[in-house]
PDB file of C-alpha atoms in Angstrom:
ATOM      1  CA  MET A   1      -9.762   6.287  14.381  1.00 59.00           C
ATOM      2  CA  LEU A   2      -7.383   3.383  13.202  1.00 59.00           C
ATOM      3  CA  TYR A   3      -9.686   2.244  10.742  1.00 61.00           C
ATOM      4  CA  ASN A   4     -10.303   5.835   9.346  1.00 75.00           C
ATOM      5  CA  ARG A   5      -6.514   6.160   8.758  1.00 77.00           C
ATOM      6  CA  ALA A   6      -6.280   2.641   7.142  1.00 76.00           C
ATOM      7  CA  ALA A   7      -9.334   3.685   4.796  1.00 79.00           C
ATOM      8  CA  ASN A   8      -7.483   7.000   3.956  1.00 85.00           C
ATOM      9  CA  VAL A   9      -4.243   4.986   3.133  1.00 84.00           C
ATOM     10  CA  ARG A  10      -6.136   2.522   1.210  1.00 84.00           C
ATOM     11  CA  GLN A  11      -7.773   5.172  -0.889  1.00 89.00           C
ATOM     12  CA  LEU A  12      -4.398   6.831  -1.484  1.00 88.00           C
ATOM     13  CA  LEU A  13      -2.936   3.498  -2.595  1.00 87.00           C
ATOM     14  CA  GLN A  14      -5.803   2.955  -5.152  1.00 88.00           C
ATOM     15  CA  LYS A  15      -5.296   6.468  -6.610  1.00 89.00           C
ATOM     16  CA  VAL A  16      -1.457   5.685  -6.932  1.00 87.00           C
ATOM     17  CA  GLN A  17      -2.344   2.374  -8.688  1.00 85.00           C
ATOM     18  CA  VAL A  18      -4.571   4.274 -11.246  1.00 89.00           C
ATOM     19  CA  LEU A  19      -1.876   6.781 -11.861  1.00 85.00           C
ATOM     20  CA  MET A  20       0.589   3.865 -12.395  1.00 83.00           C
ATOM     21  CA  GLN A  21      -1.714   2.280 -14.876  1.00 85.00           C
ATOM     22  CA  GLU A  22      -1.907   5.619 -16.824  1.00 85.00           C
ATOM     23  CA  ILE A  23       1.913   5.811 -16.899  1.00 82.00           C
ATOM     24  CA  GLU A  24       2.262   2.314 -18.027  1.00 82.00           C
ATOM     25  CA  ALA A  25      -0.080   2.919 -20.940  1.00 86.00           C
ATOM     26  CA  ASP A  26       2.186   5.759 -22.206  1.00 86.00           C
ATOM     27  CA  PRO A  27       4.788   4.311 -24.713  1.00 84.00           C
ATOM     28  CA  ALA A  28       7.027   7.299 -23.977  1.00 82.00           C
ATOM     29  CA  LEU A  29       7.484   6.323 -20.345  1.00 79.00           C
ATOM     30  CA  HIS A  30       8.203   2.635 -21.140  1.00 76.00           C
ATOM     31  CA  GLU A  31      11.731   2.960 -19.907  1.00 80.00           C
ATOM     32  CA  HIS A  32      10.429   3.486 -16.317  1.00 79.00           C
ATOM     33  CA  ARG A  33       8.732   0.054 -16.079  1.00 79.00           C
ATOM     34  CA  LYS A  34      11.229  -1.356 -13.655  1.00 83.00           C
ATOM     35  CA  LEU A  35      10.783   1.515 -11.407  1.00 85.00           C
ATOM     36  CA  LEU A  36       6.934   1.125 -11.618  1.00 83.00           C
ATOM     37  CA  GLU A  37       7.209  -2.554 -10.720  1.00 85.00           C
ATOM     38  CA  PHE A  38       9.205  -1.480  -7.698  1.00 89.00           C
ATOM     39  CA  TYR A  39       6.530   0.769  -6.641  1.00 86.00           C
ATOM     40  CA  ARG A  40       3.732  -1.825  -7.372  1.00 86.00           C
ATOM     41  CA  GLN A  41       5.610  -4.263  -5.025  1.00 91.00           C
ATOM     42  CA  HIS A  42       5.683  -1.889  -2.142  1.00 90.00           C
ATOM     43  CA  ILE A  43       1.980  -0.895  -2.678  1.00 88.00           C
ATOM     44  CA  GLN A  44       1.143  -4.586  -2.492  1.00 90.00           C
ATOM     45  CA  ILE A  45       3.149  -4.886   0.709  1.00 90.00           C
ATOM     46  CA  LEU A  46       1.266  -1.775   2.167  1.00 88.00           C
ATOM     47  CA  THR A  47      -1.997  -3.299   1.023  1.00 86.00           C
ATOM     48  CA  ASN A  48      -1.403  -6.523   2.583  1.00 88.00           C
ATOM     49  CA  TYR A  49      -0.470  -4.733   5.794  1.00 86.00           C
ATOM     50  CA  LEU A  50      -3.714  -2.859   5.732  1.00 84.00           C
ATOM     51  CA  ASP A  51      -5.624  -5.803   5.203  1.00 84.00           C
ATOM     52  CA  GLN A  52      -4.129  -7.462   8.327  1.00 84.00           C
ATOM     53  CA  LEU A  53      -4.695  -4.215  10.395  1.00 80.00           C
ATOM     54  CA  GLU A  54      -8.450  -4.622   9.365  1.00 77.00           C
ATOM     55  CA  ARG A  55      -8.587  -8.357  10.072  1.00 79.00           C
ATOM     56  CA  HIS A  56      -6.862  -8.165  13.404  1.00 76.00           C
ATOM     57  CA  GLY A  57      -7.671  -4.619  14.806  1.00 69.00           C
ATOM     58  CA  THR A  58      -5.901  -2.464  17.205  1.00 57.00           C
ATOM     59  CA  ASN A  59      -4.737  -5.210  19.670  1.00 54.00           C
ATOM     60  CA  TRP A  60      -2.825  -6.815  16.851  1.00 52.00           C
ATOM     61  CA  LEU A  61      -1.115  -3.523  15.897  1.00 51.00           C
ATOM     62  CA  GLU A  62      -0.070  -2.989  19.573  1.00 52.00           C
ATOM     63  CA  THR A  63       1.313  -6.400  19.979  1.00 53.00           C
ATOM     64  CA  GLU A  64       3.234  -6.346  16.749  1.00 51.00           C
ATOM     65  CA  SER A  65       4.674  -2.788  17.665  1.00 53.00           C
ATOM     66  CA  ALA A  66       5.486  -3.726  21.195  1.00 48.00           C
ATOM     67  CA  PRO A  67       9.153  -4.153  21.952  1.00 50.00           C
ATOM     68  CA  HIS A  68      10.168  -7.702  22.420  1.00 46.00           C
ATOM     69  CA  ARG A  69      11.724  -8.518  25.658  1.00 40.00           C
TER      70      ARG A  69
END
């Protein structure tokens, strides 16, 4: 189930990246480049997190989200 959710999020991130490329190609929206770069950085962070989830599986997720004592 975790992998299905990760795959769904990854697909959504890919769609967002395509939309961002279309926005960047529009000269009328050039003034929003800084905002797009902000989004791009956060998409990269989410993508890296998904990569880690897929590499390490559920045990890694449970350990990372467990409260530290």
